[in-house]
């Protein structure tokens, strides 16, 4: 069974408050004037917001103090704290594990229109089109992980959607709806998603044509009879042991477990095997909103080409990537579109299904 492999950097740690002692008057947080430089104050850091003065060994005429901008759990104004006082803290470890934000790239309106037309033509001429979804397709309503202010980036605290949940009543995006319409018209052969947000199911995309590679936050499965329960609430527990949800099967009483896949855990064998076979059979694959950094999902769209080379049979296999940032697989794509998933799928649906496709 394939495991969910870690990206180049360790997954961001869960946010946690950290206790530190600020021992210099210039660095301690205070709400009243203080002339005693030996006074110390215990302060709770919620997270680090920014960093300055880290020259990484570069020589500068005027060396700036290495400091971190810290947010406090009690809501007080953020304050710059010297780096030496944060050594060994969870807040600093969390900050160092967060990724630098990559700038987003947007095609001009003219170029975007031309590329969407090219994609529509590829879909129209393909016999089997398979789609791989990443967090970017849900970006209009949910936070991404590596996109602008993504949850795993150093700009995460700017993300206004950080606490958004599908269970709060959020609906599938325009791109989700467009994929359903394209599938009904016979243009989509299969879809695999790295998202556990349930939006593919909620958009009514056919379950027999869908692989949820990283699980579904709304489903739990019985250990004994293997019945799957689809809930209207998020089933995982923060303090869960081995994915147990604390509930039991309504049919046989067996233990129920959530389906979320964490790093270093095996992907669901049936979902992965089916997706691998379907993508290998496809002559067009489309990536929608994925940085393609997490294997084995990242290489799925290019399995058809690997099969062609190994079997030494010529097949005109095409691949398209729709993402606002570069990916490690860009060199293997025939078409790269720097636009939002909503923009691209709406334009493609209008060309293939008509302007009133919704």
Short mmCIF file of C-alpha atoms in Angstrom, two decimals:
data_model
loop_
_atom_site.label_atom_id
_atom_site.label_comp_id
_atom_site.label_asym_id
_atom_site.label_seq_id
_atom_site.Cartn_x
_atom_site.Cartn_y
_atom_site.Cartn_z
CA UNK A 1 0.00 0.00 0.00
CA UNK A 2 1.25 3.47 -0.83
CA UNK A 3 1.89 5.92 1.97
CA UNK A 4 1.12 9.62 2.01
CA UNK A 5 4.62 11.03 1.72
CA UNK A 6 5.75 14.19 3.42
CA UNK A 7 6.50 17.25 1.27
CA UNK A 8 9.98 18.76 1.36
CA UNK A 9 9.26 20.51 4.65
CA UNK A 10 7.68 18.99 7.72
CA UNK A 11 3.95 19.51 8.06
CA UNK A 12 3.08 22.56 10.13
CA UNK A 13 2.62 21.79 13.82
CA UNK A 14 -0.71 22.51 15.43
CA UNK A 15 -0.88 26.00 16.86
CA UNK A 16 -0.19 26.13 20.58
CA UNK A 17 0.52 28.78 23.19
CA UNK A 18 4.08 28.89 24.49
CA UNK A 19 5.26 30.26 27.83
CA UNK A 20 8.46 32.26 27.80
CA UNK A 21 10.17 34.60 30.21
CA UNK A 22 11.20 37.96 28.78
CA UNK A 23 14.17 39.11 30.84
CA UNK A 24 15.18 42.45 29.36
CA UNK A 25 13.22 45.65 29.66
CA UNK A 26 13.60 46.31 25.95
CA UNK A 27 11.96 42.99 25.03
CA UNK A 28 9.39 42.33 27.70
CA UNK A 29 5.75 43.19 27.12
CA UNK A 30 4.52 45.79 29.54
CA UNK A 31 1.35 47.86 29.86
CA UNK A 32 2.80 50.54 32.18
CA UNK A 33 6.12 52.41 32.26
CA UNK A 34 8.85 50.44 33.97
CA UNK A 35 12.30 51.73 34.91
CA UNK A 36 13.55 48.52 36.48
CA UNK A 37 15.54 46.64 33.80
CA UNK A 38 15.56 43.44 35.87
CA UNK A 39 11.76 43.03 36.01
CA UNK A 40 10.58 39.94 34.17
CA UNK A 41 7.14 39.11 32.81
CA UNK A 42 5.64 35.77 31.90
CA UNK A 43 3.89 36.05 28.55
CA UNK A 44 1.92 33.59 26.42
CA UNK A 45 2.78 33.58 22.73
CA UNK A 46 0.01 32.49 20.39
CA UNK A 47 2.18 32.42 17.27
CA UNK A 48 4.95 34.21 15.39
CA UNK A 49 3.76 36.65 12.74
CA UNK A 50 6.95 37.93 11.13
CA UNK A 51 10.74 37.90 11.25
CA UNK A 52 13.41 40.54 10.70
CA UNK A 53 17.17 40.88 10.97
CA UNK A 54 18.00 37.33 9.90
CA UNK A 55 20.81 37.97 7.43
CA UNK A 56 21.69 34.25 7.10
CA UNK A 57 25.39 34.97 7.52
CA UNK A 58 25.52 37.81 5.00
CA UNK A 59 27.76 40.71 5.95
CA UNK A 60 26.05 44.05 6.30
CA UNK A 61 27.41 47.45 7.24
CA UNK A 62 24.79 47.79 9.95
CA UNK A 63 23.65 44.55 11.49
CA UNK A 64 20.00 44.48 12.53
CA UNK A 65 18.92 42.58 15.63
CA UNK A 66 17.33 39.24 14.79
CA UNK A 67 13.76 39.43 16.09
CA UNK A 68 10.36 37.81 15.73
CA UNK A 69 7.00 39.56 15.83
CA UNK A 70 4.91 37.66 18.39
CA UNK A 71 1.15 37.59 18.83
CA UNK A 72 -0.15 37.15 22.39
CA UNK A 73 -3.02 34.95 23.50
CA UNK A 74 -4.56 37.74 25.59
CA UNK A 75 -5.10 39.97 22.56
CA UNK A 76 -2.44 42.56 23.40
CA UNK A 77 -0.59 44.28 20.56
CA UNK A 78 2.05 42.10 18.82
CA UNK A 79 5.62 42.83 19.92
CA UNK A 80 9.07 42.20 18.49
CA UNK A 81 11.04 39.74 20.63
CA UNK A 82 14.76 39.01 20.27
CA UNK A 83 15.43 35.63 18.69
CA UNK A 84 17.59 34.43 21.60
CA UNK A 85 14.57 34.39 23.91
CA UNK A 86 12.61 32.08 21.63
CA UNK A 87 15.21 29.35 21.22
CA UNK A 88 13.75 25.94 21.97
CA UNK A 89 10.13 27.12 22.01
CA UNK A 90 7.30 25.48 20.11
CA UNK A 91 6.37 28.84 18.60
CA UNK A 92 9.77 29.10 16.91
CA UNK A 93 9.69 25.46 15.81
CA UNK A 94 6.28 26.03 14.28
CA UNK A 95 7.48 29.17 12.48
CA UNK A 96 10.56 27.43 11.06
CA UNK A 97 8.44 24.55 9.76
CA UNK A 98 6.07 26.86 7.93
CA UNK A 99 6.77 27.38 4.25
CA UNK A 100 7.67 30.62 2.53
CA UNK A 101 4.86 31.88 0.34
CA UNK A 102 5.35 31.53 -3.40
CA UNK A 103 3.97 34.47 -5.38
CA UNK A 104 0.85 33.78 -7.40
CA UNK A 105 0.94 34.05 -11.19
CA UNK A 106 -2.04 35.25 -13.20
CA UNK A 107 -2.34 34.95 -16.96
CA UNK A 108 -3.62 38.08 -18.67
CA UNK A 109 -7.32 37.99 -19.65
CA UNK A 110 -6.38 37.49 -23.29
CA UNK A 111 -3.93 34.67 -22.57
CA UNK A 112 -6.37 33.03 -20.14
CA UNK A 113 -9.14 33.04 -22.74
CA UNK A 114 -6.83 31.47 -25.32
CA UNK A 115 -5.63 28.77 -22.92
CA UNK A 116 -9.16 27.91 -21.79
CA UNK A 117 -10.13 27.48 -25.44
CA UNK A 118 -7.14 25.16 -25.93
CA UNK A 119 -8.19 23.11 -22.90
CA UNK A 120 -11.76 22.86 -24.16
CA UNK A 121 -10.44 21.53 -27.46
CA UNK A 122 -8.27 18.98 -25.67
CA UNK A 123 -11.27 17.76 -23.68
CA UNK A 124 -13.46 17.59 -26.77
CA UNK A 125 -10.89 15.51 -28.65
CA UNK A 126 -9.97 13.21 -25.74
CA UNK A 127 -11.52 9.78 -25.29
CA UNK A 128 -10.86 9.59 -21.55
CA UNK A 129 -10.28 12.67 -19.40
CA UNK A 130 -9.33 12.26 -15.75
CA UNK A 131 -9.15 15.06 -13.19
CA UNK A 132 -7.01 15.48 -10.05
CA UNK A 133 -8.26 18.02 -7.51
CA UNK A 134 -6.19 19.94 -4.99
CA UNK A 135 -7.17 22.49 -2.35
CA UNK A 136 -7.19 25.27 -4.95
CA UNK A 137 -10.58 24.22 -6.33
CA UNK A 138 -12.13 24.98 -2.93
CA UNK A 139 -10.17 28.22 -2.44
CA UNK A 140 -13.19 30.54 -2.91
CA UNK A 141 -14.70 29.21 0.33
CA UNK A 142 -11.94 27.31 2.19
CA UNK A 143 -8.28 28.02 3.03
CA UNK A 144 -5.57 26.36 0.96
CA UNK A 145 -2.36 24.93 2.37
CA UNK A 146 0.36 26.41 0.14
CA UNK A 147 -1.53 29.11 -1.75
CA UNK A 148 -1.64 32.78 -0.77
CA UNK A 149 -1.77 32.92 3.06
CA UNK A 150 -2.04 29.12 3.04
CA UNK A 151 -2.33 27.28 6.35
CA UNK A 152 1.17 25.84 5.99
CA UNK A 153 2.82 29.15 5.09
CA UNK A 154 4.30 31.99 7.13
CA UNK A 155 1.41 34.20 6.02
CA UNK A 156 -1.27 31.93 7.50
CA UNK A 157 -2.31 34.53 10.09
CA UNK A 158 -3.56 36.75 7.24
CA UNK A 159 -6.01 34.09 6.04
CA UNK A 160 -9.55 35.31 6.66
CA UNK A 161 -10.96 31.88 5.79
CA UNK A 162 -8.70 29.96 8.22
CA UNK A 163 -11.63 28.82 10.37
CA UNK A 164 -14.14 28.22 7.56
CA UNK A 165 -15.89 24.84 7.63
CA UNK A 166 -18.13 23.07 5.12
CA UNK A 167 -20.28 22.02 8.08
CA UNK A 168 -21.18 25.68 8.55
CA UNK A 169 -23.26 25.48 5.36
CA UNK A 170 -20.67 26.22 2.68
CA UNK A 171 -21.64 25.03 -0.79
CA UNK A 172 -19.55 23.53 -3.64
CA UNK A 173 -17.76 26.05 -5.84
CA UNK A 174 -18.52 26.97 -9.43
CA UNK A 175 -15.71 24.67 -10.55
CA UNK A 176 -17.21 21.73 -8.64
CA UNK A 177 -20.56 22.36 -10.34
CA UNK A 178 -18.87 22.64 -13.73
CA UNK A 179 -17.19 19.26 -13.35
CA UNK A 180 -20.54 17.66 -12.58
CA UNK A 181 -22.06 19.22 -15.70
CA UNK A 182 -19.12 18.11 -17.85
CA UNK A 183 -19.34 14.57 -16.47
CA UNK A 184 -23.06 14.37 -17.24
CA UNK A 185 -22.28 15.40 -20.82
CA UNK A 186 -19.75 12.57 -21.12
CA UNK A 187 -16.55 14.64 -20.99
CA UNK A 188 -15.06 13.30 -17.75
CA UNK A 189 -13.92 9.71 -17.32
CA UNK A 190 -12.74 9.81 -13.71
CA UNK A 191 -11.91 12.17 -10.85
CA UNK A 192 -9.54 11.81 -7.89
CA UNK A 193 -9.35 14.36 -5.10
CA UNK A 194 -6.76 15.11 -2.45
CA UNK A 195 -9.39 17.10 -0.53
CA UNK A 196 -11.27 15.70 2.45
CA UNK A 197 -13.84 18.54 2.45
CA UNK A 198 -16.68 16.42 0.95
CA UNK A 199 -17.41 19.05 -1.71
CA UNK A 200 -17.11 16.55 -4.57
CA UNK A 201 -19.81 14.40 -2.99
CA UNK A 202 -21.95 17.40 -2.09
CA UNK A 203 -21.82 18.58 -5.70
CA UNK A 204 -23.32 15.18 -6.63
CA UNK A 205 -20.38 13.96 -8.65
CA UNK A 206 -20.94 10.20 -9.22
CA UNK A 207 -19.40 8.19 -6.37
CA UNK A 208 -18.36 5.34 -8.71
CA UNK A 209 -16.21 7.80 -10.67
CA UNK A 210 -14.54 9.37 -7.62
CA UNK A 211 -11.52 8.47 -5.47
CA UNK A 212 -11.12 10.40 -2.21
CA UNK A 213 -7.42 9.74 -1.74
CA UNK A 214 -6.98 11.52 1.58
CA UNK A 215 -10.30 10.56 3.12
CA UNK A 216 -13.48 12.47 3.91
CA UNK A 217 -13.94 14.43 7.11
CA UNK A 218 -17.65 13.58 7.18
CA UNK A 219 -17.41 9.78 6.90
CA UNK A 220 -16.67 7.07 9.46
CA UNK A 221 -16.39 3.34 8.84
CA UNK A 222 -17.20 0.32 11.00
CA UNK A 223 -14.30 -1.96 11.89
CA UNK A 224 -16.44 -5.09 11.79
CA UNK A 225 -19.09 -4.84 9.05
CA UNK A 226 -17.27 -2.08 7.12
CA UNK A 227 -20.41 -0.01 6.70
CA UNK A 228 -19.66 3.62 5.86
CA UNK A 229 -21.65 6.33 7.61
CA UNK A 230 -21.85 9.75 5.97
CA UNK A 231 -22.55 12.41 8.58
CA UNK A 232 -23.58 16.06 8.44
CA UNK A 233 -20.88 16.90 11.00
CA UNK A 234 -17.10 16.48 11.08
CA UNK A 235 -16.37 13.07 12.60
CA UNK A 236 -12.68 13.18 13.71
CA UNK A 237 -11.84 13.88 17.35
CA UNK A 238 -8.83 15.99 18.35
CA UNK A 239 -7.83 13.46 21.01
CA UNK A 240 -8.63 10.40 18.91
CA UNK A 241 -6.61 7.21 19.30
CA UNK A 242 -6.06 5.33 16.04
CA UNK A 243 -8.82 7.31 14.30
CA UNK A 244 -11.58 6.19 16.70
CA UNK A 245 -14.49 8.64 16.64
CA UNK A 246 -16.00 7.56 19.94
CA UNK A 247 -19.14 6.19 18.26
CA UNK A 248 -20.25 2.67 17.39
CA UNK A 249 -21.87 1.11 14.35
CA UNK A 250 -25.64 1.44 14.34
CA UNK A 251 -25.96 -2.01 12.74
CA UNK A 252 -23.46 -4.25 14.54
CA UNK A 253 -22.01 -2.16 17.34
CA UNK A 254 -18.47 -2.18 15.94
CA UNK A 255 -15.97 0.63 16.53
CA UNK A 256 -16.22 3.54 14.08
CA UNK A 257 -13.09 5.22 12.73
CA UNK A 258 -12.61 8.38 10.64
CA UNK A 259 -11.09 8.14 7.17
CA UNK A 260 -8.66 11.08 7.25
CA UNK A 261 -5.17 10.21 5.98
CA UNK A 262 -2.26 11.79 7.86
CA UNK A 263 1.37 11.96 6.76
CA UNK A 264 3.12 8.58 6.88
CA UNK A 265 -0.22 6.72 6.77
CA UNK A 266 -1.35 4.38 4.01
CA UNK A 267 -3.81 5.69 1.46
CA UNK A 268 -7.06 3.73 1.05
CA UNK A 269 -6.01 0.83 -1.16
CA UNK A 270 -9.15 0.56 -3.25
CA UNK A 271 -9.41 4.31 -3.92
CA UNK A 272 -5.73 4.57 -4.85
CA UNK A 273 -5.62 1.45 -7.04
CA UNK A 274 -8.73 2.50 -8.93
CA UNK A 275 -7.37 6.01 -9.48
CA UNK A 276 -4.01 4.66 -10.68
CA UNK A 277 -5.72 2.41 -13.21
CA UNK A 278 -8.11 5.08 -14.45
CA UNK A 279 -5.38 7.69 -14.90
CA UNK A 280 -3.16 5.17 -16.67
CA UNK A 281 -6.00 4.53 -19.13
CA UNK A 282 -6.62 8.23 -19.79
CA UNK A 283 -5.39 10.19 -22.77
CA UNK A 284 -5.94 13.56 -21.07
CA UNK A 285 -5.34 14.45 -17.43
CA UNK A 286 -6.10 17.78 -15.79
CA UNK A 287 -4.78 19.04 -12.46
CA UNK A 288 -7.02 21.59 -10.76
CA UNK A 289 -5.55 23.64 -7.91
CA UNK A 290 -2.76 21.38 -6.66
CA UNK A 291 0.89 22.18 -5.94
CA UNK A 292 1.66 18.51 -6.74
CA UNK A 293 4.04 18.18 -3.79
CA UNK A 294 2.47 15.22 -2.00
CA UNK A 295 2.94 11.72 -3.37
CA UNK A 296 1.56 9.39 -4.56
CA UNK A 297 -1.24 11.68 -5.75
CA UNK A 298 1.14 14.15 -7.41
CA UNK A 299 2.32 11.66 -10.04
CA UNK A 300 -1.15 10.31 -10.90
CA UNK A 301 -1.75 12.67 -13.85
CA UNK A 302 1.39 11.43 -15.56
CA UNK A 303 0.85 7.67 -15.20
CA UNK A 304 -0.44 7.39 -18.77
CA UNK A 305 2.86 8.63 -20.11
CA UNK A 306 4.86 6.23 -17.96
CA UNK A 307 2.72 3.35 -19.21
CA UNK A 308 3.27 4.46 -22.81
CA UNK A 309 7.04 4.41 -22.36
CA UNK A 310 7.10 1.07 -20.56
CA UNK A 311 4.86 -0.65 -23.12
CA UNK A 312 6.57 1.06 -26.06
CA UNK A 313 3.20 1.82 -27.57
CA UNK A 314 2.59 5.31 -28.90
CA UNK A 315 -0.32 7.08 -27.28
CA UNK A 316 -0.90 10.79 -27.58
CA UNK A 317 -1.30 11.46 -23.86
CA UNK A 318 -1.81 15.09 -22.84
CA UNK A 319 -1.59 16.76 -19.44
CA UNK A 320 -2.80 20.17 -18.26
CA UNK A 321 -2.06 21.91 -14.95
CA UNK A 322 -4.33 24.67 -13.64
CA UNK A 323 -2.66 26.38 -10.69
CA UNK A 324 -1.67 29.87 -9.56
CA UNK A 325 1.84 28.80 -8.55
CA UNK A 326 4.55 26.74 -10.26
CA UNK A 327 4.63 22.99 -9.59
CA UNK A 328 7.38 20.42 -9.77
CA UNK A 329 5.61 18.77 -12.69
CA UNK A 330 5.28 21.82 -14.94
CA UNK A 331 7.93 20.47 -17.32
CA UNK A 332 5.73 17.42 -17.99
CA UNK A 333 2.59 19.42 -18.80
CA UNK A 334 1.46 20.26 -22.33
CA UNK A 335 -0.63 23.18 -21.09
CA UNK A 336 -0.21 25.30 -17.96
CA UNK A 337 -2.96 27.72 -17.03
CA UNK A 338 -2.42 30.37 -14.36
CA UNK A 339 -6.00 31.13 -13.47
CA UNK A 340 -8.50 30.17 -10.79
CA UNK A 341 -10.31 26.87 -11.09
CA UNK A 342 -13.64 28.71 -11.21
CA UNK A 343 -12.48 30.85 -14.13
CA UNK A 344 -11.11 27.94 -16.12
CA UNK A 345 -13.92 25.42 -15.62
CA UNK A 346 -16.59 28.04 -16.23
CA UNK A 347 -14.94 29.06 -19.50
CA UNK A 348 -14.52 25.43 -20.60
CA UNK A 349 -18.12 24.54 -19.68
CA UNK A 350 -19.45 27.53 -21.61
CA UNK A 351 -17.54 26.46 -24.72
CA UNK A 352 -18.48 22.78 -24.54
CA UNK A 353 -21.98 23.01 -23.03
CA UNK A 354 -23.18 26.50 -23.88
CA UNK A 355 -23.29 29.80 -22.02
CA UNK A 356 -26.27 28.64 -19.92
CA UNK A 357 -24.63 25.45 -18.68
CA UNK A 358 -25.51 26.13 -15.01
#
